[in-house]
Short mmCIF file of C-alpha atoms and ligand atoms in Angstrom, two decimals:
data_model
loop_
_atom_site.label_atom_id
_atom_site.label_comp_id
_atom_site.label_asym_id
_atom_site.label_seq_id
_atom_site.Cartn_x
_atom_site.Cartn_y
_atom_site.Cartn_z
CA UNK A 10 105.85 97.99 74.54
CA UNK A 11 106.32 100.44 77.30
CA UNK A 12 105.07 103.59 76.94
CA UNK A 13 108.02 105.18 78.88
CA UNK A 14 111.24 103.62 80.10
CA UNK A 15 114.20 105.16 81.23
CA UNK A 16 117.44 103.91 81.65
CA UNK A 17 120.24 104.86 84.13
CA UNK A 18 118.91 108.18 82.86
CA UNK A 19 121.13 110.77 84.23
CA UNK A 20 121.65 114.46 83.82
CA UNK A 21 124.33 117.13 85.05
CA UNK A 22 123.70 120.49 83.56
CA UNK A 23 126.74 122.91 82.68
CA UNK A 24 128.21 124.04 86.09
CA UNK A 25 128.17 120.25 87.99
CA UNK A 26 124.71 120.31 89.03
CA UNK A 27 123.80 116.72 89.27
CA UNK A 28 120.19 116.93 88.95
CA UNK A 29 119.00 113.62 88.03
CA UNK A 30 120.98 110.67 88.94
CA UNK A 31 120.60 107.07 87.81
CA UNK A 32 116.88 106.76 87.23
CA UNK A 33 115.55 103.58 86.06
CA UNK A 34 111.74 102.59 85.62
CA UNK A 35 109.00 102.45 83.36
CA UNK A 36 105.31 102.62 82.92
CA UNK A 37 102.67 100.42 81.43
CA UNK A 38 100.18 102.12 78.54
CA UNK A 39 96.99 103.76 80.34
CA UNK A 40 99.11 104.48 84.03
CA UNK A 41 98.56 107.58 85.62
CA UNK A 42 101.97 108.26 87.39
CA UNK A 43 102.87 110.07 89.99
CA UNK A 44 106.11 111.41 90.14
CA UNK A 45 106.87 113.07 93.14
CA UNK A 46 109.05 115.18 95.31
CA UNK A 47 109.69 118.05 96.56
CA UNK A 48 111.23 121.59 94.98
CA UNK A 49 114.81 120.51 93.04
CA UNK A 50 114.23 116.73 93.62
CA UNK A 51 114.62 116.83 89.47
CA UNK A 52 111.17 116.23 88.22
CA UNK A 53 111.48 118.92 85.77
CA UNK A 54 114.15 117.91 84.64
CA UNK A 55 113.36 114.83 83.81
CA UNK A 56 110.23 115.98 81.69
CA UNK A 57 112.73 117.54 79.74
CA UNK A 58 114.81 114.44 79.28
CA UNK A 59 111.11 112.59 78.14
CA UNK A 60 110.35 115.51 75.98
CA UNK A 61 113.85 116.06 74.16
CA UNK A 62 114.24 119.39 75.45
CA UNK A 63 117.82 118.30 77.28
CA UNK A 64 119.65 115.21 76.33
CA UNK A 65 121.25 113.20 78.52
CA UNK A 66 124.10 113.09 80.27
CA UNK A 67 124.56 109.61 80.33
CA UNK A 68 121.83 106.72 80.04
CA UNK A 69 118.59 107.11 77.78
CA UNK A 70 114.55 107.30 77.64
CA UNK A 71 112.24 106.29 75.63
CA UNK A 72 108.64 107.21 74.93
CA UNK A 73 106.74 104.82 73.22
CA UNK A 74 109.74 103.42 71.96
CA UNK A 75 111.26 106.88 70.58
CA UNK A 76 114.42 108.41 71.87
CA UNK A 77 113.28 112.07 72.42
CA UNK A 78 116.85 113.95 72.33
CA UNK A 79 117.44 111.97 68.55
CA UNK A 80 113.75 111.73 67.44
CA UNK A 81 112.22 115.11 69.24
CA UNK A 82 109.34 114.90 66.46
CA UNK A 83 108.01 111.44 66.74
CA UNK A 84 107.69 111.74 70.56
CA UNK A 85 105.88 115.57 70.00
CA UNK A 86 103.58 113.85 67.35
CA UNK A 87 102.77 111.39 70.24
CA UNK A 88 102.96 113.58 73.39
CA UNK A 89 101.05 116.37 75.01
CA UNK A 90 103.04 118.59 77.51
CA UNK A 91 101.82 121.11 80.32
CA UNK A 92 104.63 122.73 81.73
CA UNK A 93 104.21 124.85 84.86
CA UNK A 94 104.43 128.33 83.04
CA UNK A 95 102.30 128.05 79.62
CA UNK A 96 103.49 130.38 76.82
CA UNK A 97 100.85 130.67 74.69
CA UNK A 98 99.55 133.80 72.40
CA UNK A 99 97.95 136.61 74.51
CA UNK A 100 96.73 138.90 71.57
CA UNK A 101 94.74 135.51 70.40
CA UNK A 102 91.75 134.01 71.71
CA UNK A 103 91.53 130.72 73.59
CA UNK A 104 89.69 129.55 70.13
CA UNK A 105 92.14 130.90 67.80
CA UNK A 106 95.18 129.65 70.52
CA UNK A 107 93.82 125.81 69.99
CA UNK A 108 93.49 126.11 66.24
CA UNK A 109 96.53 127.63 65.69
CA UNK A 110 98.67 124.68 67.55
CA UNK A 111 96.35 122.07 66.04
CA UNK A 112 97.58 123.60 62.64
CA UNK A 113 100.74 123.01 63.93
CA UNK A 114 99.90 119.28 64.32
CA UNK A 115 98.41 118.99 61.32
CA UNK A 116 94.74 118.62 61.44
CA UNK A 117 92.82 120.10 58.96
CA UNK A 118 90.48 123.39 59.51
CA UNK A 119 87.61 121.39 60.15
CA UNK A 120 89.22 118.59 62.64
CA UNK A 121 90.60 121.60 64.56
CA UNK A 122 87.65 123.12 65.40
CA UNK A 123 85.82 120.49 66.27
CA UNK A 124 88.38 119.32 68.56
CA UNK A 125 88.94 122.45 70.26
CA UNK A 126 85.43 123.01 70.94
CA UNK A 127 85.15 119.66 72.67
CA UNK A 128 88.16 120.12 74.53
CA UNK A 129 86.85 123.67 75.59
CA UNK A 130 83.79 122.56 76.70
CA UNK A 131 85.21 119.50 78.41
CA UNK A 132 87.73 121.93 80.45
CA UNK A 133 84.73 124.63 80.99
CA UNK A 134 85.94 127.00 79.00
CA UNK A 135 83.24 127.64 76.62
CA UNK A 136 82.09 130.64 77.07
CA UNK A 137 85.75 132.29 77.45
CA UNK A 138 86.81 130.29 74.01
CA UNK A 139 86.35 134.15 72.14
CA UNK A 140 88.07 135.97 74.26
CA UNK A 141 91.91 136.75 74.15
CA UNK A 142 93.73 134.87 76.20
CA UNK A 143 95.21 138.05 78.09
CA UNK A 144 92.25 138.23 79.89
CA UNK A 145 92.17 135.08 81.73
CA UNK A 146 93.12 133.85 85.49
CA UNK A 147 95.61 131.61 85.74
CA UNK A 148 93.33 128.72 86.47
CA UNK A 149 91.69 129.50 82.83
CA UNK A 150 95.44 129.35 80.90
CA UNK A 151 96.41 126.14 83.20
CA UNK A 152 93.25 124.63 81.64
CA UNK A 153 93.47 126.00 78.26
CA UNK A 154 97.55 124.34 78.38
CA UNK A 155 95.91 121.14 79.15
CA UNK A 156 93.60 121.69 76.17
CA UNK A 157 96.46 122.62 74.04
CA UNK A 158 98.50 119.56 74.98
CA UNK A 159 95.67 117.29 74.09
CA UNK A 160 94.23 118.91 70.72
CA UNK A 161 96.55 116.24 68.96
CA UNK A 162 95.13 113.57 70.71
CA UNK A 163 98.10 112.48 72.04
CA UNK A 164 99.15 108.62 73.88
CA UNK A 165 101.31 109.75 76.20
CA UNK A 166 100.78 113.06 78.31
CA UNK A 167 103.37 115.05 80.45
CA UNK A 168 102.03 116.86 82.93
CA UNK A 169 104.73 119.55 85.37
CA UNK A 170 102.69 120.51 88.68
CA UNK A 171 99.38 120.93 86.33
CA UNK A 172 97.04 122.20 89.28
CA UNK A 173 99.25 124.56 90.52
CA UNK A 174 96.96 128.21 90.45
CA UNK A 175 93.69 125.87 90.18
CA UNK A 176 91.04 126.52 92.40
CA UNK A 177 89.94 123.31 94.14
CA UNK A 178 86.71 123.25 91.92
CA UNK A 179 88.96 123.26 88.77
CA UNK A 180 91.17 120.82 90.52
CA UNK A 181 88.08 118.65 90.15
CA UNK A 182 87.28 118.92 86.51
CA UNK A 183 91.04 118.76 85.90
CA UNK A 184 91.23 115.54 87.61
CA UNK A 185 88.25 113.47 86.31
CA UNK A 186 89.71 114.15 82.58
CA UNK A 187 92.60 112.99 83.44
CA UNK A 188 91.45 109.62 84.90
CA UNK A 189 89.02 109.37 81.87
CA UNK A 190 91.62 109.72 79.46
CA UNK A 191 93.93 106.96 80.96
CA UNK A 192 90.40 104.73 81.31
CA UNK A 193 88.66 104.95 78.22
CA UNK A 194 91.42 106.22 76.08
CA UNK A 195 94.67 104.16 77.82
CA UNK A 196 96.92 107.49 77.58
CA UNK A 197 100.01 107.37 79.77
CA UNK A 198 100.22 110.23 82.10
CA UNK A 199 103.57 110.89 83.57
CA UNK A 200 102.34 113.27 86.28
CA UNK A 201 104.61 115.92 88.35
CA UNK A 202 103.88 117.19 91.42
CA UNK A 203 105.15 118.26 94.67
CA UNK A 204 101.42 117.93 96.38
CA UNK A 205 101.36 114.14 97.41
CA UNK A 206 98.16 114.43 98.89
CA UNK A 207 97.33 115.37 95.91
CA UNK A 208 98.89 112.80 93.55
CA UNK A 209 96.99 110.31 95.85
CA UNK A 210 93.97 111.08 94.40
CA UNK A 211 94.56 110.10 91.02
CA UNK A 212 97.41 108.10 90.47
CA UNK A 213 97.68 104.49 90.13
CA UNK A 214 101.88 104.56 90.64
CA UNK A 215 104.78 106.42 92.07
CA UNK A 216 107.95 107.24 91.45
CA UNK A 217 108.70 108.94 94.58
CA UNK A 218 111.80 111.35 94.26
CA UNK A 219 114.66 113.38 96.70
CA UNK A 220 117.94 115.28 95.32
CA UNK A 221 117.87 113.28 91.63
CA UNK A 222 117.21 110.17 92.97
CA UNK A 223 114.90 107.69 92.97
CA UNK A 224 113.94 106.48 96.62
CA UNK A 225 110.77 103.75 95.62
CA UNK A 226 108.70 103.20 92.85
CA UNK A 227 105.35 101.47 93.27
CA UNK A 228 102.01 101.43 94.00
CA UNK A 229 100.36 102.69 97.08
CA UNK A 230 99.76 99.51 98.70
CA UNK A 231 103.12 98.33 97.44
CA UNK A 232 104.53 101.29 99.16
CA UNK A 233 102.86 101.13 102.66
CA UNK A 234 104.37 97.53 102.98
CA UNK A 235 107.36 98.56 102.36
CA UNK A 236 107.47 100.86 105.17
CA UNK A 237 105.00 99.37 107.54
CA UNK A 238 104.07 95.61 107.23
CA UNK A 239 100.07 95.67 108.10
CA UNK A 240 98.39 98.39 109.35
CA UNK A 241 97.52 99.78 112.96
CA UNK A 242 93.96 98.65 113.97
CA UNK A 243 92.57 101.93 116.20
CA UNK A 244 89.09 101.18 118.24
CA UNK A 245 86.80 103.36 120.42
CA UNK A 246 85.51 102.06 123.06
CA UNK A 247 84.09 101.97 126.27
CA UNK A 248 84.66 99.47 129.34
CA UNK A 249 87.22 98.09 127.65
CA UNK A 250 88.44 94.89 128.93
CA UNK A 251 92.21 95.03 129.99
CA UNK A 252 94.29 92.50 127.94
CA UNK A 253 96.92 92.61 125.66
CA UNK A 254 97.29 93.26 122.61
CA UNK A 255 95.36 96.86 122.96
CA UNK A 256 97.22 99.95 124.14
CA UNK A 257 95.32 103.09 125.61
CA UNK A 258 96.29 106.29 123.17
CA UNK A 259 94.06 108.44 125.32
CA UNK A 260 90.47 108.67 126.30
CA UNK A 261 88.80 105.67 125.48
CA UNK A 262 91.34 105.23 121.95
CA UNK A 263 93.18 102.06 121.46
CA UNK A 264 95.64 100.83 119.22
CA UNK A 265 97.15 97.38 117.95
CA UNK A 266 99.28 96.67 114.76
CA UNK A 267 97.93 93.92 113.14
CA UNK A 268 99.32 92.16 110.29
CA UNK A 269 96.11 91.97 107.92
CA UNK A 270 92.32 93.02 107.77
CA UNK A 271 91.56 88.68 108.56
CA UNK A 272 92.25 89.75 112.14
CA UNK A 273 89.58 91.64 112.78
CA UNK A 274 86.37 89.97 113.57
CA UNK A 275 88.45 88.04 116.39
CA UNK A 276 89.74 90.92 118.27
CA UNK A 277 86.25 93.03 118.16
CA UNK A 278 84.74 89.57 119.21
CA UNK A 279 86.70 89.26 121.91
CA UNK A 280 86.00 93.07 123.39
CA UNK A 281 82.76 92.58 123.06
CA UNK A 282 82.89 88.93 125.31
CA UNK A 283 85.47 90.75 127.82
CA UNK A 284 82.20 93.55 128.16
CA UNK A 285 83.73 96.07 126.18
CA UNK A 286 81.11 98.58 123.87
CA UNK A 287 82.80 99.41 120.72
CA UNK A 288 82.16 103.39 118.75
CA UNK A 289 84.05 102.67 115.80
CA UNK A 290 86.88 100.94 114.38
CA UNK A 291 89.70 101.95 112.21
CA UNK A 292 91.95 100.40 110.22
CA UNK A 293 95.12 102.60 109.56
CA UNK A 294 97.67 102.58 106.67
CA UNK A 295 100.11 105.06 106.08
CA UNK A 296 99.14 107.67 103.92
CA UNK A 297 101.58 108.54 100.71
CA UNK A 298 103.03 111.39 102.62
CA UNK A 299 103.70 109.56 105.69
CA UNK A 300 105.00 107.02 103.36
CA UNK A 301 107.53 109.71 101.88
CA UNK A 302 108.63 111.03 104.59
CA UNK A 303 109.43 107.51 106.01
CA UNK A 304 111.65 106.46 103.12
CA UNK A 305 113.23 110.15 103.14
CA UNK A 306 114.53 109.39 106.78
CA UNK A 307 115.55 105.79 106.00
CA UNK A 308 117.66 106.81 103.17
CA UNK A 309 119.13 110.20 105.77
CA UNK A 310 119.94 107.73 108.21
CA UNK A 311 122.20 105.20 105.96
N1 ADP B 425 119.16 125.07 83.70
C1 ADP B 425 119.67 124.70 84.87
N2 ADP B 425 120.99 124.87 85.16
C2 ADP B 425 121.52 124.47 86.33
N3 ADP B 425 120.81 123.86 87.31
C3 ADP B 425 119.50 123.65 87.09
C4 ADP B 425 118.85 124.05 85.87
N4 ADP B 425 117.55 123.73 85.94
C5 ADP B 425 117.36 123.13 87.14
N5 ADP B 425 118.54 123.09 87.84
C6 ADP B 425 118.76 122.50 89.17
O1 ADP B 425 118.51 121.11 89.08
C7 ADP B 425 117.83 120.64 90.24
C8 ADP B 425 116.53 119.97 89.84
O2 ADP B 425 115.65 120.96 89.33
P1 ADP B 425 114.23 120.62 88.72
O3 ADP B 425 114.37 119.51 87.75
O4 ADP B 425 113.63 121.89 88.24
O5 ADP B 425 113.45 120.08 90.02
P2 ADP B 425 111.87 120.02 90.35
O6 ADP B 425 111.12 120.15 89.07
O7 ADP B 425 111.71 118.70 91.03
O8 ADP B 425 111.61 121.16 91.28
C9 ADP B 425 117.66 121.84 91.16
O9 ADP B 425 118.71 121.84 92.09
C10 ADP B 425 117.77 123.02 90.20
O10 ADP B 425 118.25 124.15 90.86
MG1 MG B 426 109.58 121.47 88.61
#
């Protein structure tokens, strides 16, 4: 079974704004994926749709099999969400914040605390766990919301721009339990973020997004060949021989496209015979951002 699919999913709120138009994919148990896009490309939006806060317009979604705007309590019993703006309760400690929504989960005294003093020491938060929550930085509630989401244990996990007010350090922790969790644990993580650079760093697939629509789904690598068959090949060197296929990109750079890595040891063979001393050699592929922006243009220019 999937553990989300979506289906012509579509939604235009009250006033004809189309925000998310048409999408159709879905994702494999224990993916971390990335769906991206800038500011109003509808990300949010569809989180909603997943987590049965908004029903459609037209088409559906499932999650793990559930449809969230009929069965809203199977897929919360299932899911973990961290929207971009926690609410949680300031006049409570981090401690009593977990307990109290593990309660709401059902899991008894005992289960609860244990859980939430994993989860708090996992998310380094154990030393802040006794003190109320309207004393921490926003890095400290984004983590404690991630703790929150997962105190259930949950398969699937939503996450809405989760790093945004983390430090770079936190970025890190927040990160590597991510990835564990999809590893060891196989929970889905349906990831939102406008940072592509960052999404590259942990996610195995994208959705990649612009105005409600869905440009490209895919992996990285399927990605780059969609917009650029092979990769450039980029080489420092000195006294380099003069023959095709190199062209000079400045002082002592040159560049080829080549259409896979198997070409390699023949051209750096054959600078080396023509007298040519080599510094380093690069093999370029697009990045995800690069990739973006080449699939935004495409689509501008149709
Ligand atoms: N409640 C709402 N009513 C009307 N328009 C909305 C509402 N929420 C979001 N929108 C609009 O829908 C579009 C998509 O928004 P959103 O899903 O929040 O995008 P993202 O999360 O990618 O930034 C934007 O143009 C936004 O202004
Ligand atoms: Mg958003």
């Amino acid at each position: 079974m999937d553990a989300i699919s979506l289906e012509h999913l579509s939604k235009t709120y009250p006033g004809g704004k189309q925000a998310v138009r048409q999408l159709s994919f879905s994702l494999n148990p224990g993916e971390v994926f990335g769906f991206l896009g800038p500011n109003g490309a509808g990300k949010t939006t569809t989180v909603k749709l997943l987590t049965g806060m908004l029903a459609p317009s037209e088409g559906s979604c499932r999650v793990l099999g559930h449809h969230p705007s009929q069965e809203p309590q199977k897929v919360h019993a299932c899911s973990g969400v961290v929207t971009e703006h926690a609410q949680m309760y300031d006049h409570m400690t981090g401690m009593q914040n977990l307990q109290f929504y593990a309660s709401v989960f059902g899991l008894s005294k005992d289960q609860a605390k244990q859980r939430a003093e994993a989860l708090l020491e996992q998310l380094e938060l154990k030393d802040a766990g006794n003190q109320k929550l309207s004393t921490y930085s926003t890095g400290m509630r984004q983590r404690l919301s991630l703790a929150r989401a997962l105190i259930h244990r949950p398969r699937v996990l939503f996450l809405d721009e989760p790093t945004s007010g983390l430090d770079p350090e936190s970025v890190q922790k927040v990160n590597g339990l991510i990835q564990k969790l999809a590893k060891e644990e196989g929970v889905t993580v349906f990831l939102c973020t406008h940072q592509l650079r960052y999404a590259q760093e942990i996610c195995t697939r994208y959705g990649l997004m612009e105005q409600g629509k869905l440009l490209a789904v895919g992996t990285l690598d399927e990605l780059q060949k969609r917009v650029c068959p092979g990769m450039i090949l980029q080489i420092c060197a000195a006294d380099m021989p003069k023959q095709p296929p190199f062209l000079s990109k400045g002082e002592g750079i040159y560049e080829t496209r080549i259409e896979s890595e198997k070409e390699i040891p023949e051209l750096i063979r054959s600078i080396v015979a023509g007298g040519g001393d080599i510094y380093e050699v690069i093999a370029k592929k697009p990045s995800l951002e690069e990739v973006y922006f080449t699939l935004t243009a495409q689509e501008g220019a149709l």
